Amino acid sequence: MTKIAIVYYSGYGHTAKQAEAVHAGAASVAEAKLYRIDANGDLPEADFAALADADAIIYGSPTYMGGPAWQFKKFADASSKPWFGQAWKDKVGAGFTNSASTNGDKGSTIAYFITLAMQHSQIWVGTGVMPSNAKAHGPNDVNWTAGFGGALAISPSDASPDEAPRKGDLETARLLGVRVAEVTKKLRG
Amino acid sequence: MTKIAIVYYSGYGHTAKQAEAVHAGAASVAEAKLYRIDANGDLPEADFAALADADAIIYGSPTYMGGPAWQFKKFADASSKPWFGQAWKDKVGAGFTNSASTNGDKGSTIAYFITLAMQHSQIWVGTGVMPSNAKAHGPNDVNWTAGFGGALAISPSDASPDEAPRKGDLETARLLGVRVAEVTKKLRG
Amino acid sequence: MTKIAIVYYSGYGHTAKQAEAVHAGAASVAEAKLYRIDANGDLPEADFAALADADAIIYGSPTYMGGPAWQFKKFADASSKPWFGQAWKDKVGAGFTNSASTNGDKGSTIAYFITLAMQHSQIWVGTGVMPSNAKAHGPNDVNWTAGFGGALAISPSDASPDEAPRKGDLETARLLGVRVAEVTKKLRG
Amino acid sequence: MTKIAIVYYSGYGHTAKQAEAVHAGAASVAEAKLYRIDANGDLPEADFAALADADAIIYGSPTYMGGPAWQFKKFADASSKPWFGQAWKDKVGAGFTNSASTNGDKGSTIAYFITLAMQHSQIWVGTGVMPSNAKAHGPNDVNWTAGFGGALAISPSDASPDEAPRKGDLETARLLGVRVAEVTKKLRG
């Protein structure tokens, strides 16, 4: 069965909610599993092995200071081991990120995920969802935050993980999971 | 007197409004002039000469298909002539962009402006304004759109240039003009 | 039969040689065709229609002033028409670029191609070739120029298209064509 | 006296050599000091305080997996404290990176440094050195590696820090130090 791995870091819980939405979408189509990087930037050896066995690896992290959290980057640097033998080659890749500000360099985090995936010779899949960008639209509409390369979420600085990411961003995340799983099924059976 | 040049393209008038706000800010501190690239991507030879005489060159363009409009890029390519002799070296640089979607790859346009400015050996100045990113904030608040490397504006797809960019984005643009002029005065007298 | 379209601009002929190498690779696996954007940035209406019919669209342009040539960007902006109806959705995407300098912001051009492809909801495929980065390596070795997200080529400023891109860069381009065609076959039959 | 701080991480010693070259350049013009991030990504509290007192902060890191080393990112994330109060506002910023491959996404690391500096409201200065890009040029020539936004160095995968970065890259690094110090003096006296 097609296996989708979602590997992410979350600092305060907002990105974890986004990860769960991606997971819900992927799990509606294929086998999907969440792998959470810990506060020290570590992922158990067994989880690294599971990633090597997956058909798609989706990356997630909050955007901190204009890029993925250092804990995510520590995971990425540790992936130089599978990189060296190109163990993740031809797996599907995708990404998602959350931060407080409307833009706030979220695009920079997604760009990094793509760069990482390209070094691993993954095949990148974006949101595939048109943005909601008319005057009447707001945070409850799908892809109002308007990410193409990856799913973006805005969680205002004073919003708890119970309040944000909001409806539209969570739906965008869910749809990313669906899309990645569908492409992966076609590509890898 | 310190001279600030603002060179921009505008397709439907929203970016022109943003450019006027940048101009208003810069003109409150120094001599400032707008140079509009035409629909064919051309800028008169005399304007190119004026840019060579400026102390700062600020770039502006809508974000179309994830980057600056081709008309702006035509101008940028034509700047290979001053580039070759590094005629714009040490001038201050800055940038602004507008598009319909909340994110919609505006950051990619600003990143291009920075790349261009670095090839010209310019010195880059961003917004210098903290984002308004709490729950209570909205498009009327300064830097709600949350650009750091350059000023960003959101003009919903069904909003005329009379309606958008909105108050907060125009104020962010104005403040960018002020900041660029102040840094330029310090740097180049 | 799987159809691979390669749409590119070339100013002096170096990028055209790279495009031919990509084409040779793709044509060894699938049906492949080159579409050259003209000096005015135009592509005939019939060619736009052919792109809509392709299974993969590969982008190519020299890197001028830190990004794709304006002629390519004019094509990209004109693609807002198929974008609006997402006519290129789920087509495979890939890219290549050439410039005189060793780095010289080639990565910025590839990043733009990826951004464009993501707006079109394409599925991105990189080189999938490890870099040749030991002391003994040089421009005759595959992926010595070391692109992951796309194929990069160095054509020194005083090298004619007969002299450059050199052997390694042309082979990297050819392998990109092969890889794109193979992934496209798997994905779209 | 004008104070230039160079804060960097080095894994195997190549980036440390590059940092020393930047330092030598800066120290020829102003007061300059190196701050090395340790293997755990930490910088002593006293060093953070010293950065707040500097007129310029230059960032350096190897490029690992397409971005700065996680240790550098941990430092960047810790800089959210001075960021919150914009304590580094108006300091000059610049950057340098080293990796084994010719391109290998070095540009992505420099782009991150710029993003970080923009969040801190720094003023960015690039190399200001034209690339050596003719057929006769090689690694002993200044800016043969061809970075604009920051200084780039290539250290082949089998080259020790005694062998690489090579002459041209070290000179480019030195010139970056000179340039940053000169701009900083003009800007901040």
mmCIF file of C-alpha atoms in Angstrom, chain A residues 100-103 154 156-158, chain B residues 129-148 168 172, chain D residues 83:
data_model
loop_
_atom_site.group_PDB
_atom_site.id
_atom_site.type_symbol
_atom_site.label_atom_id
_atom_site.label_comp_id
_atom_site.label_asym_id
_atom_site.label_seq_id
_atom_site.Cartn_x
_atom_site.Cartn_y
_atom_site.Cartn_z
ATOM 1 C CA ALA A 100 2.081 34.500 12.995
ATOM 2 C CA SER A 101 2.429 37.125 10.277
ATOM 3 C CA THR A 102 0.414 37.297 7.078
ATOM 4 C CA ASN A 103 3.447 36.799 4.848
ATOM 5 C CA ILE A 154 -1.369 32.125 9.566
ATOM 6 C CA PRO A 156 -1.896 35.344 14.815
ATOM 7 C CA SER A 157 0.641 35.977 17.553
ATOM 8 C CA ASP A 158 -2.017 35.945 20.264
ATOM 9 C CA VAL B 129 8.828 47.921 10.305
ATOM 10 C CA MET B 130 7.589 45.183 12.613
ATOM 11 C CA PRO B 131 4.515 43.297 11.357
ATOM 12 C CA SER B 132 1.036 43.787 12.790
ATOM 13 C CA ASN B 133 0.209 40.168 13.486
ATOM 14 C CA ALA B 134 -2.249 39.925 16.353
ATOM 15 C CA LYS B 135 -5.865 38.797 16.021
ATOM 16 C CA ALA B 136 -7.168 42.360 16.107
ATOM 17 C CA HIS B 137 -5.023 43.456 13.166
ATOM 18 C CA GLY B 138 -6.164 43.787 9.577
ATOM 19 C CA PRO B 139 -5.401 45.483 6.265
ATOM 20 C CA ASN B 140 -5.595 48.950 7.774
ATOM 21 C CA ASP B 141 -2.633 48.281 10.058
ATOM 22 C CA VAL B 142 0.925 49.035 9.088
ATOM 23 C CA ASN B 143 2.809 46.048 7.724
ATOM 24 C CA TRP B 144 -0.088 43.668 8.340
ATOM 25 C CA THR B 145 0.922 42.123 5.019
ATOM 26 C CA ALA B 146 4.264 41.537 6.763
ATOM 27 C CA GLY B 147 7.146 42.186 4.406
ATOM 28 C CA PHE B 148 10.686 42.598 5.706
ATOM 29 C CA GLY B 168 -1.888 49.717 6.023
ATOM 30 C CA THR B 172 4.120 50.620 4.839
ATOM 31 C CA TRP D 83 14.637 40.766 16.956
#
